[in-house]
CSV table of N, CA and C in Angstrom, one decimal:
chain,number,residue,atom,x,y,z
A,1,VAL,N,44.4,0.6,-48.2
A,1,VAL,CA,44.0,-0.6,-48.6
A,1,VAL,C,45.1,-1.4,-49.5
A,2,VAL,N,45.8,-0.6,-50.3
A,2,VAL,CA,46.7,-1.3,-51.2
A,2,VAL,C,48.2,-1.3,-50.7
A,3,GLY,N,48.4,-0.6,-49.6
A,3,GLY,CA,49.8,-0.7,-49.0
A,3,GLY,C,50.7,0.4,-49.6
A,4,LEU,N,52.0,0.3,-49.4
A,4,LEU,CA,53.0,1.3,-49.8
A,4,LEU,C,53.8,0.9,-51.0
A,5,THR,N,53.8,-0.3,-51.4
A,5,THR,CA,54.6,-0.7,-52.6
A,5,THR,C,53.9,-0.2,-53.8
A,6,GLN,N,54.7,-0.2,-54.9
A,6,GLN,CA,54.2,0.3,-56.2
A,6,GLN,C,52.9,-0.4,-56.6
A,7,LEU,N,51.9,0.4,-57.1
A,7,LEU,CA,50.6,-0.2,-57.5
A,7,LEU,C,50.6,-1.0,-58.8
A,8,CYS,N,51.6,-0.9,-59.6
A,8,CYS,CA,51.6,-1.6,-60.9
A,8,CYS,C,53.1,-2.1,-61.2
A,9,HIS,N,53.1,-3.0,-62.1
A,9,HIS,CA,54.4,-3.5,-62.6
A,9,HIS,C,55.4,-4.0,-61.5
A,10,GLY,N,54.8,-4.6,-60.5
A,10,GLY,CA,55.6,-5.0,-59.3
A,10,GLY,C,56.5,-6.2,-59.6
A,11,MET,N,56.3,-7.0,-60.6
A,11,MET,CA,57.2,-8.1,-60.9
A,11,MET,C,58.6,-7.7,-61.1
A,12,LYS,N,58.8,-6.5,-61.6
A,12,LYS,CA,60.2,-6.0,-61.9
A,12,LYS,C,61.2,-6.1,-60.8
A,13,TYR,N,60.6,-6.0,-59.6
A,13,TYR,CA,61.5,-6.1,-58.4
A,13,TYR,C,62.1,-7.5,-58.2
A,14,VAL,N,61.6,-8.5,-58.9
A,14,VAL,CA,62.1,-9.8,-58.8
A,14,VAL,C,63.3,-10.0,-59.8
A,15,HIS,N,63.2,-9.3,-60.9
A,15,HIS,CA,64.2,-9.6,-62.0
A,15,HIS,C,65.0,-8.5,-62.5
A,16,ARG,N,64.9,-7.3,-61.9
A,16,ARG,CA,65.6,-6.1,-62.5
A,16,ARG,C,67.1,-6.0,-62.1
A,17,ARG,N,67.5,-6.6,-61.0
A,17,ARG,CA,68.9,-6.5,-60.5
A,17,ARG,C,69.9,-7.2,-61.5
A,18,GLU,N,71.0,-6.6,-61.7
A,18,GLU,CA,72.0,-7.1,-62.5
A,18,GLU,C,72.5,-8.5,-62.0
A,19,GLU,N,72.5,-8.7,-60.7
A,19,GLU,CA,73.0,-10.0,-60.2
A,19,GLU,C,72.0,-11.1,-60.6
A,20,MET,N,70.7,-10.8,-60.6
A,20,MET,CA,69.7,-11.8,-61.0
A,20,MET,C,69.9,-12.1,-62.5
A,21,LYS,N,70.1,-11.1,-63.3
A,21,LYS,CA,70.3,-11.2,-64.8
A,21,LYS,C,71.5,-12.1,-65.1
A,22,ALA,N,72.6,-11.9,-64.3
A,22,ALA,CA,73.8,-12.7,-64.5
A,22,ALA,C,73.6,-14.2,-64.0
A,23,ALA,N,72.9,-14.3,-62.9
A,23,ALA,CA,72.8,-15.7,-62.3
A,23,ALA,C,71.7,-16.5,-62.9
A,24,HIS,N,70.7,-15.9,-63.4
A,24,HIS,CA,69.5,-16.6,-63.9
A,24,HIS,C,68.9,-16.1,-65.2
A,25,PRO,N,69.7,-16.2,-66.3
A,25,PRO,CA,69.2,-15.7,-67.5
A,25,PRO,C,68.0,-16.5,-68.0
A,26,GLU,N,67.8,-17.8,-67.5
A,26,GLU,CA,66.7,-18.6,-68.0
A,26,GLU,C,65.3,-18.1,-67.5
A,27,ILE,N,65.3,-17.1,-66.6
A,27,ILE,CA,64.0,-16.6,-66.2
A,27,ILE,C,63.5,-15.4,-67.1
A,28,TYR,N,64.3,-15.1,-68.1
A,28,TYR,CA,63.9,-13.9,-69.0
A,28,TYR,C,63.4,-14.5,-70.3
A,29,ALA,N,62.5,-13.6,-70.9
A,29,ALA,CA,61.9,-14.0,-72.1
A,29,ALA,C,62.9,-14.2,-73.2
A,30,LEU,N,62.6,-15.2,-74.1
A,30,LEU,CA,63.4,-15.5,-75.2
A,30,LEU,C,62.9,-14.6,-76.4
A,31,ARG,N,63.8,-13.8,-76.9
A,31,ARG,CA,63.5,-12.9,-78.1
A,31,ARG,C,64.6,-12.9,-79.1
A,32,ARG,N,64.3,-13.3,-80.3
A,32,ARG,CA,65.3,-13.4,-81.4
A,32,ARG,C,66.5,-14.2,-81.0
A,33,GLY,N,66.2,-15.3,-80.3
A,33,GLY,CA,67.3,-16.2,-79.9
A,33,GLY,C,68.1,-15.8,-78.7
A,34,ALA,N,67.8,-14.7,-78.0
A,34,ALA,CA,68.5,-14.3,-76.8
A,34,ALA,C,67.6,-14.0,-75.7
A,35,ARG,N,68.1,-14.0,-74.5
A,35,ARG,CA,67.3,-13.7,-73.3
A,35,ARG,C,67.2,-12.2,-73.1
A,36,ALA,N,66.0,-11.7,-72.9
A,36,ALA,CA,65.7,-10.3,-72.9
A,36,ALA,C,66.0,-9.7,-71.5
A,37,THR,N,67.3,-9.7,-71.1
A,37,THR,CA,67.7,-9.2,-69.8
A,37,THR,C,67.7,-7.7,-69.8
A,38,GLY,N,67.9,-7.1,-70.9
A,38,GLY,CA,68.0,-5.6,-71.0
A,38,GLY,C,66.7,-4.9,-71.4
A,39,PHE,N,65.6,-5.6,-71.6
A,39,PHE,CA,64.4,-5.0,-72.1
A,39,PHE,C,63.9,-4.0,-71.0
A,40,SER,N,63.6,-2.8,-71.4
A,40,SER,CA,63.0,-1.8,-70.5
A,40,SER,C,63.7,-1.7,-69.2
A,41,ASP,N,65.0,-1.8,-69.2
A,41,ASP,CA,65.9,-1.7,-68.0
A,41,ASP,C,65.8,-2.9,-67.1
A,42,SER,N,64.6,-3.4,-66.8
A,42,SER,CA,64.5,-4.4,-65.8
A,42,SER,C,64.5,-5.9,-66.4
A,43,GLY,N,64.4,-6.0,-67.7
A,43,GLY,CA,64.3,-7.3,-68.3
A,43,GLY,C,62.9,-7.7,-68.4
A,44,SER,N,62.6,-8.6,-69.3
A,44,SER,CA,61.3,-9.1,-69.5
A,44,SER,C,61.2,-10.6,-69.1
A,45,PRO,N,60.2,-11.0,-68.4
A,45,PRO,CA,60.2,-12.4,-67.8
A,45,PRO,C,59.7,-13.5,-68.8
A,46,CYS,N,60.1,-14.7,-68.6
A,46,CYS,CA,59.6,-15.9,-69.2
A,46,CYS,C,58.6,-16.5,-68.2
A,47,LEU,N,57.3,-16.4,-68.5
A,47,LEU,CA,56.3,-16.8,-67.6
A,47,LEU,C,56.2,-18.3,-67.5
A,48,SER,N,56.9,-19.1,-68.3
A,48,SER,CA,56.9,-20.5,-68.2
A,48,SER,C,58.1,-21.0,-67.3
A,49,SER,N,58.9,-20.1,-66.9
A,49,SER,CA,60.1,-20.5,-66.1
A,49,SER,C,59.7,-20.8,-64.6
A,50,ALA,N,60.0,-22.1,-64.3
A,50,ALA,CA,59.8,-22.5,-62.9
A,50,ALA,C,60.6,-21.8,-61.9
A,51,GLU,N,61.8,-21.4,-62.3
A,51,GLU,CA,62.7,-20.6,-61.4
A,51,GLU,C,62.1,-19.2,-61.2
A,52,LEU,N,61.6,-18.6,-62.2
A,52,LEU,CA,61.0,-17.3,-62.0
A,52,LEU,C,59.8,-17.4,-61.0
A,53,PHE,N,59.0,-18.4,-61.2
A,53,PHE,CA,57.8,-18.6,-60.4
A,53,PHE,C,58.3,-18.7,-58.9
A,54,GLN,N,59.2,-19.5,-58.6
A,54,GLN,CA,59.7,-19.7,-57.3
A,54,GLN,C,60.3,-18.5,-56.7
A,55,LYS,N,61.1,-17.7,-57.5
A,55,LYS,CA,61.7,-16.5,-57.0
A,55,LYS,C,60.6,-15.4,-56.8
A,56,HIS,N,59.6,-15.4,-57.6
A,56,HIS,CA,58.5,-14.4,-57.5
A,56,HIS,C,57.8,-14.6,-56.2
A,57,VAL,N,57.4,-15.9,-56.0
A,57,VAL,CA,56.6,-16.2,-54.8
A,57,VAL,C,57.5,-15.9,-53.5
A,58,ALA,N,58.7,-16.3,-53.5
A,58,ALA,CA,59.6,-16.1,-52.4
A,58,ALA,C,59.7,-14.6,-52.1
A,59,TYR,N,59.9,-13.8,-53.1
A,59,TYR,CA,60.0,-12.3,-52.9
A,59,TYR,C,58.7,-11.8,-52.3
A,60,LEU,N,57.6,-12.2,-52.8
A,60,LEU,CA,56.3,-11.7,-52.3
A,60,LEU,C,56.1,-12.1,-50.8
A,61,ARG,N,56.4,-13.3,-50.5
A,61,ARG,CA,56.3,-13.8,-49.1
A,61,ARG,C,57.2,-13.0,-48.2
A,62,ALA,N,58.4,-12.7,-48.7
A,62,ALA,CA,59.3,-11.9,-47.9
A,62,ALA,C,58.7,-10.4,-47.6
A,63,VAL,N,58.2,-9.8,-48.7
A,63,VAL,CA,57.6,-8.5,-48.5
A,63,VAL,C,56.4,-8.5,-47.6
A,64,PHE,N,55.5,-9.5,-47.7
A,64,PHE,CA,54.4,-9.7,-46.8
A,64,PHE,C,54.9,-9.8,-45.4
A,65,ASP,N,55.9,-10.7,-45.2
A,65,ASP,CA,56.4,-11.0,-43.8
A,65,ASP,C,57.1,-9.8,-43.2
A,66,HIS,N,58.0,-9.2,-44.0
A,66,HIS,CA,58.8,-8.1,-43.4
A,66,HIS,C,58.1,-6.8,-43.3
A,67,PHE,N,57.4,-6.4,-44.3
A,67,PHE,CA,56.7,-5.1,-44.4
A,67,PHE,C,55.2,-5.1,-44.0
A,68,ASN,N,54.7,-6.3,-43.8
A,68,ASN,CA,53.3,-6.4,-43.5
A,68,ASN,C,52.3,-5.7,-44.4
A,69,GLU,N,52.7,-5.8,-45.7
A,69,GLU,CA,51.9,-5.1,-46.7
A,69,GLU,C,50.5,-5.9,-46.9
A,70,PRO,N,49.5,-5.1,-47.1
A,70,PRO,CA,48.1,-5.8,-47.3
A,70,PRO,C,48.0,-6.3,-48.7
A,71,MET,N,48.6,-5.6,-49.7
A,71,MET,CA,48.5,-6.0,-51.1
A,71,MET,C,49.8,-5.6,-51.9
A,72,ILE,N,50.2,-6.5,-52.8
A,72,ILE,CA,51.4,-6.2,-53.6
A,72,ILE,C,51.1,-6.5,-55.1
A,73,SER,N,51.6,-5.6,-55.9
A,73,SER,CA,51.4,-5.8,-57.4
A,73,SER,C,52.3,-7.0,-57.8
A,74,ILE,N,51.7,-7.9,-58.6
A,74,ILE,CA,52.5,-9.0,-59.2
A,74,ILE,C,52.5,-8.8,-60.7
A,75,ASP,N,52.1,-7.6,-61.2
A,75,ASP,CA,51.9,-7.4,-62.6
A,75,ASP,C,53.3,-7.3,-63.3
A,76,LEU,N,53.2,-7.5,-64.6
A,76,LEU,CA,54.4,-7.5,-65.5
A,76,LEU,C,55.0,-6.2,-65.8
A,77,VAL,N,56.2,-6.2,-66.3
A,77,VAL,CA,56.8,-4.9,-66.7
A,77,VAL,C,56.1,-4.3,-67.8
A,78,ASP,N,56.2,-3.0,-67.9
A,78,ASP,CA,55.6,-2.2,-68.9
A,78,ASP,C,56.1,-2.6,-70.3
A,79,GLY,N,55.3,-2.8,-71.3
A,79,GLY,CA,55.7,-3.1,-72.6
A,79,GLY,C,55.8,-4.6,-72.8
A,80,PHE,N,55.5,-5.5,-71.8
A,80,PHE,CA,55.5,-6.9,-72.0
A,80,PHE,C,54.6,-7.4,-73.1
A,81,SER,N,53.4,-6.8,-73.1
A,81,SER,CA,52.4,-7.4,-74.1
A,81,SER,C,52.7,-7.1,-75.5
A,82,GLY,N,53.7,-6.2,-75.8
A,82,GLY,CA,54.1,-6.0,-77.1
A,82,GLY,C,55.1,-7.1,-77.6
A,83,MET,N,55.6,-7.8,-76.7
A,83,MET,CA,56.7,-8.8,-77.1
A,83,MET,C,56.4,-10.2,-76.6
A,84,GLY,N,56.1,-10.4,-75.3
A,84,GLY,CA,56.0,-11.7,-74.7
A,84,GLY,C,57.3,-12.4,-74.7
A,85,CYS,N,57.2,-13.8,-74.7
A,85,CYS,CA,58.3,-14.6,-74.7
A,85,CYS,C,58.2,-15.6,-75.9
A,86,GLY,N,59.3,-15.8,-76.6
A,86,GLY,CA,59.3,-16.7,-77.8
A,86,GLY,C,59.6,-18.1,-77.5
A,87,CYS,N,59.8,-18.6,-76.3
A,87,CYS,CA,60.1,-20.0,-76.0
A,87,CYS,C,58.8,-20.8,-76.3
A,88,GLU,N,59.0,-22.1,-76.6
A,88,GLU,CA,57.9,-22.9,-77.0
A,88,GLU,C,56.8,-23.0,-75.9
A,89,ALA,N,57.3,-23.1,-74.7
A,89,ALA,CA,56.3,-23.3,-73.6
A,89,ALA,C,55.4,-22.0,-73.4
A,90,CYS,N,56.0,-20.9,-73.7
A,90,CYS,CA,55.2,-19.6,-73.7
A,90,CYS,C,54.3,-19.5,-75.0
A,91,ARG,N,55.0,-19.7,-76.1
A,91,ARG,CA,54.3,-19.4,-77.4
A,91,ARG,C,53.0,-20.2,-77.5
A,92,VAL,N,53.0,-21.4,-77.0
A,92,VAL,CA,51.7,-22.2,-77.2
A,92,VAL,C,50.6,-21.7,-76.4
A,93,GLN,N,50.9,-20.8,-75.4
A,93,GLN,CA,49.8,-20.3,-74.6
A,93,GLN,C,49.2,-19.0,-75.1
A,94,ILE,N,49.8,-18.5,-76.2
A,94,ILE,CA,49.3,-17.2,-76.8
A,94,ILE,C,48.1,-17.6,-77.7
A,95,THR,N,47.0,-16.7,-77.7
A,95,THR,CA,45.8,-16.9,-78.5
A,95,THR,C,45.6,-15.7,-79.4
A,96,PRO,N,46.3,-15.6,-80.5
A,96,PRO,CA,46.2,-14.5,-81.4
A,96,PRO,C,44.7,-14.3,-81.9
A,97,GLU,N,43.9,-15.3,-82.0
A,97,GLU,CA,42.6,-15.2,-82.4
A,97,GLU,C,41.7,-14.3,-81.5
A,98,ARG,N,42.2,-14.0,-80.3
A,98,ARG,CA,41.4,-13.2,-79.4
A,98,ARG,C,41.7,-11.7,-79.6
A,99,GLY,N,42.6,-11.4,-80.6
A,99,GLY,CA,42.9,-10.0,-80.9
A,99,GLY,C,43.8,-9.3,-80.0
A,100,MET,N,44.0,-8.0,-80.3
A,100,MET,CA,45.0,-7.2,-79.6
A,100,MET,C,44.8,-7.1,-78.1
A,101,ASP,N,43.6,-7.1,-77.6
A,101,ASP,CA,43.3,-7.0,-76.1
A,101,ASP,C,43.3,-8.3,-75.4
A,102,GLY,N,43.3,-9.5,-76.1
A,102,GLY,CA,43.2,-10.7,-75.4
A,102,GLY,C,44.2,-11.8,-75.8
A,103,SER,N,45.1,-11.5,-76.7
A,103,SER,CA,46.0,-12.6,-77.2
A,103,SER,C,46.9,-13.2,-76.1
A,104,MET,N,47.1,-12.5,-75.0
A,104,MET,CA,48.0,-13.0,-73.9
A,104,MET,C,47.2,-13.2,-72.6
A,105,SER,N,45.9,-13.0,-72.7
A,105,SER,CA,45.1,-13.1,-71.4
A,105,SER,C,45.2,-14.5,-70.7
A,106,ASP,N,45.1,-15.6,-71.4
A,106,ASP,CA,45.2,-16.9,-70.7
A,106,ASP,C,46.6,-17.1,-70.2
A,107,TYR,N,47.6,-16.7,-71.0
A,107,TYR,CA,49.0,-16.9,-70.7
A,107,TYR,C,49.4,-16.0,-69.4
A,108,VAL,N,49.1,-14.7,-69.4
A,108,VAL,CA,49.5,-13.9,-68.3
A,108,VAL,C,48.6,-14.1,-67.1
A,109,TRP,N,47.3,-14.2,-67.2
A,109,TRP,CA,46.4,-14.4,-66.1
A,109,TRP,C,46.6,-15.8,-65.5
A,110,GLY,N,47.0,-16.7,-66.3
A,110,GLY,CA,47.3,-18.1,-65.8
A,110,GLY,C,48.5,-18.0,-64.9
A,111,TYR,N,49.5,-17.3,-65.3
A,111,TYR,CA,50.7,-17.2,-64.4
A,111,TYR,C,50.3,-16.4,-63.2
A,112,LEU,N,49.7,-15.2,-63.3
A,112,LEU,CA,49.3,-14.4,-62.1
A,112,LEU,C,48.5,-15.2,-61.2
A,113,ASN,N,47.6,-16.0,-61.7
A,113,ASN,CA,46.7,-16.8,-60.9
A,113,ASN,C,47.4,-17.9,-60.1
A,114,ARG,N,48.4,-18.5,-60.7
A,114,ARG,CA,49.3,-19.5,-60.0
A,114,ARG,C,50.1,-18.8,-58.9
A,115,VAL,N,50.6,-17.7,-59.1
A,115,VAL,CA,51.3,-16.9,-58.1
A,115,VAL,C,50.4,-16.6,-56.9
A,116,ALA,N,49.2,-16.1,-57.3
A,116,ALA,CA,48.2,-15.7,-56.3
A,116,ALA,C,47.8,-16.9,-55.4
A,117,ALA,N,47.6,-18.1,-56.1
A,117,ALA,CA,47.2,-19.3,-55.4
A,117,ALA,C,48.2,-19.8,-54.4
A,118,ALA,N,49.5,-19.7,-54.8
A,118,ALA,CA,50.6,-20.1,-53.9
A,118,ALA,C,50.6,-19.2,-52.7
A,119,LEU,N,50.4,-17.9,-52.9
A,119,LEU,CA,50.4,-16.9,-51.8
A,119,LEU,C,49.2,-17.1,-50.9
A,120,TYR,N,48.1,-17.5,-51.5
A,120,TYR,CA,46.9,-17.7,-50.7
A,120,TYR,C,47.1,-18.8,-49.7
A,121,GLU,N,47.9,-19.8,-50.0
A,121,GLU,CA,48.2,-20.9,-49.1
A,121,GLU,C,49.0,-20.4,-47.9
A,122,SER,N,49.9,-19.5,-48.1
A,122,SER,CA,50.8,-19.0,-47.0
A,122,SER,C,50.3,-17.7,-46.3
A,123,HIS,N,49.6,-16.9,-47.1
A,123,HIS,CA,49.1,-15.6,-46.6
A,123,HIS,C,47.7,-15.3,-47.0
A,124,PRO,N,46.7,-16.1,-46.5
A,124,PRO,CA,45.3,-16.0,-47.0
A,124,PRO,C,44.6,-14.6,-46.7
A,125,ASP,N,45.3,-13.8,-45.8
A,125,ASP,CA,44.7,-12.5,-45.5
A,125,ASP,C,45.3,-11.4,-46.3
A,126,ARG,N,46.1,-11.7,-47.3
A,126,ARG,CA,46.8,-10.7,-48.1
A,126,ARG,C,46.3,-10.8,-49.5
A,127,PHE,N,46.5,-9.7,-50.3
A,127,PHE,CA,46.1,-9.7,-51.7
A,127,PHE,C,47.3,-9.4,-52.6
A,128,VAL,N,47.1,-9.8,-53.8
A,128,VAL,CA,48.0,-9.4,-54.9
A,128,VAL,C,47.2,-8.9,-56.0
A,129,SER,N,47.8,-8.0,-56.9
A,129,SER,CA,47.0,-7.4,-57.9
A,129,SER,C,47.7,-7.5,-59.3
A,130,GLY,N,46.9,-7.5,-60.3
A,130,GLY,CA,47.4,-7.4,-61.7
A,130,GLY,C,46.5,-6.5,-62.5
A,131,LEU,N,47.1,-5.9,-63.5
A,131,LEU,CA,46.4,-4.9,-64.4
A,131,LEU,C,45.7,-5.6,-65.5
A,132,THR,N,44.5,-5.1,-65.9
A,132,THR,CA,43.9,-5.5,-67.2
A,132,THR,C,44.5,-4.5,-68.2
A,133,TYR,N,45.5,-5.0,-68.9
A,133,TYR,CA,46.4,-4.1,-69.6
A,133,TYR,C,46.9,-4.7,-70.9
A,134,GLY,N,46.9,-3.9,-72.0
A,134,GLY,CA,47.5,-4.4,-73.2
A,134,GLY,C,46.9,-5.6,-73.8
A,135,ALA,N,47.7,-6.6,-74.1
A,135,ALA,CA,47.3,-7.8,-74.7
A,135,ALA,C,46.7,-8.8,-73.7
A,136,TYR,N,46.6,-8.4,-72.4
A,136,TYR,CA,45.9,-9.2,-71.4
A,136,TYR,C,44.9,-8.4,-70.7
A,137,ARG,N,44.2,-7.5,-71.4
A,137,ARG,CA,43.1,-6.7,-70.9
A,137,ARG,C,41.8,-7.5,-70.7
A,138,LEU,N,41.6,-8.4,-71.7
A,138,LEU,CA,40.4,-9.2,-71.6
A,138,LEU,C,40.5,-10.4,-70.6
A,139,PRO,N,39.4,-10.8,-70.0
A,139,PRO,CA,39.4,-11.9,-69.1
A,139,PRO,C,39.9,-13.2,-69.8
A,140,PRO,N,40.6,-14.1,-69.0
A,140,PRO,CA,41.1,-15.3,-69.6
A,140,PRO,C,39.9,-16.2,-69.8
A,141,GLU,N,40.0,-17.1,-70.8
A,141,GLU,CA,38.9,-18.1,-71.1
A,141,GLU,C,39.2,-19.5,-70.6
A,142,LYS,N,40.5,-19.7,-70.2
A,142,LYS,CA,40.9,-21.1,-69.9
A,142,LYS,C,41.0,-21.3,-68.4
A,143,LEU,N,40.6,-20.3,-67.6
A,143,LEU,CA,40.7,-20.5,-66.1
A,143,LEU,C,39.2,-20.6,-65.6
A,144,ASP,N,39.0,-21.6,-64.8
A,144,ASP,CA,37.6,-21.8,-64.3
A,144,ASP,C,37.4,-20.8,-63.2
A,145,ARG,N,38.4,-20.5,-62.3
A,145,ARG,CA,38.2,-19.6,-61.2
A,145,ARG,C,39.5,-18.9,-60.9
A,146,MET,N,39.4,-17.7,-60.5
A,146,MET,CA,40.6,-16.9,-60.1
A,146,MET,C,40.8,-17.1,-58.6
A,147,ALA,N,42.0,-17.1,-58.2
A,147,ALA,CA,42.4,-17.2,-56.7
A,147,ALA,C,41.6,-16.1,-56.0
A,148,PRO,N,41.1,-16.3,-54.8
A,148,PRO,CA,40.3,-15.3,-54.0
A,148,PRO,C,41.1,-14.1,-53.6
A,149,ASN,N,42.4,-14.2,-53.6
A,149,ASN,CA,43.3,-13.1,-53.2
A,149,ASN,C,43.8,-12.2,-54.4
A,150,LEU,N,43.4,-12.5,-55.6
A,150,LEU,CA,43.9,-11.8,-56.8
A,150,LEU,C,42.9,-10.7,-57.1
A,151,ALA,N,43.4,-9.5,-57.0
A,151,ALA,CA,42.6,-8.3,-57.3
A,151,ALA,C,43.0,-7.8,-58.7
A,152,MET,N,42.0,-7.5,-59.4
A,152,MET,CA,42.1,-7.0,-60.8
A,152,MET,C,42.1,-5.4,-60.8
A,153,ILE,N,43.1,-4.8,-61.3
A,153,ILE,CA,43.1,-3.3,-61.4
A,153,ILE,C,42.7,-3.0,-62.9
A,154,VAL,N,41.6,-2.4,-63.1
A,154,VAL,CA,41.1,-2.0,-64.4
A,154,VAL,C,41.7,-0.7,-64.9
A,155,ILE,N,42.2,-0.8,-66.1
A,155,ILE,CA,42.7,0.4,-66.7
A,155,ILE,C,41.6,0.9,-67.7
A,156,PRO,N,40.8,1.8,-67.3
A,156,PRO,CA,39.6,2.2,-68.1
A,156,PRO,C,40.0,3.2,-69.2
A,157,PRO,N,39.3,3.2,-70.3
A,157,PRO,CA,39.5,4.2,-71.3
A,157,PRO,C,38.8,5.5,-70.9
A,158,ARG,N,39.4,6.3,-70.0
A,158,ARG,CA,38.8,7.5,-69.4
A,158,ARG,C,38.3,8.5,-70.5
A,159,MET,N,39.0,8.7,-71.5
A,159,MET,CA,38.7,9.7,-72.5
A,159,MET,C,37.4,9.6,-73.2
A,160,ASP,N,36.9,8.4,-73.2
A,160,ASP,CA,35.7,8.1,-74.0
A,160,ASP,C,34.4,7.9,-73.2
A,161,MET,N,34.5,8.1,-71.8
A,161,MET,CA,33.3,7.8,-71.0
A,161,MET,C,32.1,8.7,-71.2
A,162,HIS,N,32.3,9.8,-71.9
A,162,HIS,CA,31.2,10.7,-72.2
A,162,HIS,C,30.4,10.1,-73.4
A,163,ASP,N,30.9,9.2,-74.2
A,163,ASP,CA,30.3,8.6,-75.3
A,163,ASP,C,29.5,7.4,-74.8
A,164,PRO,N,28.2,7.4,-75.1
A,164,PRO,CA,27.3,6.2,-74.6
A,164,PRO,C,27.8,4.9,-75.1
A,165,GLU,N,28.2,4.8,-76.3
A,165,GLU,CA,28.7,3.5,-76.9
A,165,GLU,C,30.0,3.0,-76.2
A,166,ALA,N,30.9,4.0,-75.9
A,166,ALA,CA,32.1,3.6,-75.2
A,166,ALA,C,31.8,3.2,-73.8
A,167,ARG,N,30.8,3.8,-73.1
A,167,ARG,CA,30.4,3.5,-71.8
A,167,ARG,C,29.8,2.1,-71.8
A,168,ARG,N,29.0,1.8,-72.8
A,168,ARG,CA,28.4,0.4,-72.9
A,168,ARG,C,29.4,-0.6,-73.1
A,169,ALA,N,30.4,-0.3,-73.9
A,169,ALA,CA,31.5,-1.3,-74.1
A,169,ALA,C,32.3,-1.5,-72.8
A,170,GLN,N,32.5,-0.5,-72.1
A,170,GLN,CA,33.2,-0.6,-70.8
A,170,GLN,C,32.4,-1.5,-69.8
A,171,GLU,N,31.1,-1.2,-69.8
A,171,GLU,CA,30.2,-2.0,-68.9
A,171,GLU,C,30.2,-3.5,-69.3
A,172,ALA,N,30.2,-3.8,-70.6
A,172,ALA,CA,30.3,-5.2,-71.1
A,172,ALA,C,31.7,-5.8,-70.8
A,173,PHE,N,32.7,-5.0,-70.8
A,173,PHE,CA,34.1,-5.5,-70.4
A,173,PHE,C,34.0,-5.9,-69.0
A,174,LEU,N,33.5,-5.1,-68.1
A,174,LEU,CA,33.5,-5.4,-66.7
A,174,LEU,C,32.6,-6.6,-66.4
A,175,ALA,N,31.5,-6.7,-67.1
A,175,ALA,CA,30.6,-7.8,-67.0
A,175,ALA,C,31.3,-9.1,-67.4
A,176,ALA,N,32.1,-9.1,-68.4
A,176,ALA,CA,32.9,-10.3,-68.8
A,176,ALA,C,33.8,-10.7,-67.7
A,177,TRP,N,34.5,-9.8,-67.1
A,177,TRP,CA,35.4,-10.1,-66.0
A,177,TRP,C,34.6,-10.7,-64.8
A,178,ARG,N,33.4,-10.2,-64.5
A,178,ARG,CA,32.6,-10.7,-63.4
A,178,ARG,C,32.2,-12.2,-63.7
């Protein structure tokens, strides 16, 4: 069902190559006045970058066309939610009042939804996936509807499922996403 490509953190294949880092530093997150091209080996993206969006969609279309994959991860690099991007266009999308699990939900899911919508136009029979993870674990509040081809991969708190209160919290979490 999910194909052969990596199940998570699939965006790194767009921006991890040294050639991309040298040619397009503007697609990387701004941190402490510099572009985060070295973050976690693959670099960390600026989700407000139009160039990143174009390159991300082009990469996904090529993988769909060449490998005939049924679904591809469009999720961010590991550790992104700890830092994000400091440019003004990204910073204004962060909602710290939503707490540790939701401060980046509108920002991240807004980007992932735009990518999914662009792919739905060209490949309506294929899916893309994103993780409910870190600071974008909670559902976004500023999106009316998610693209029909965007699959959510839930990262459940497995260790606490024996606890009835933890189970109720997980059920409420899933209900909020629905």
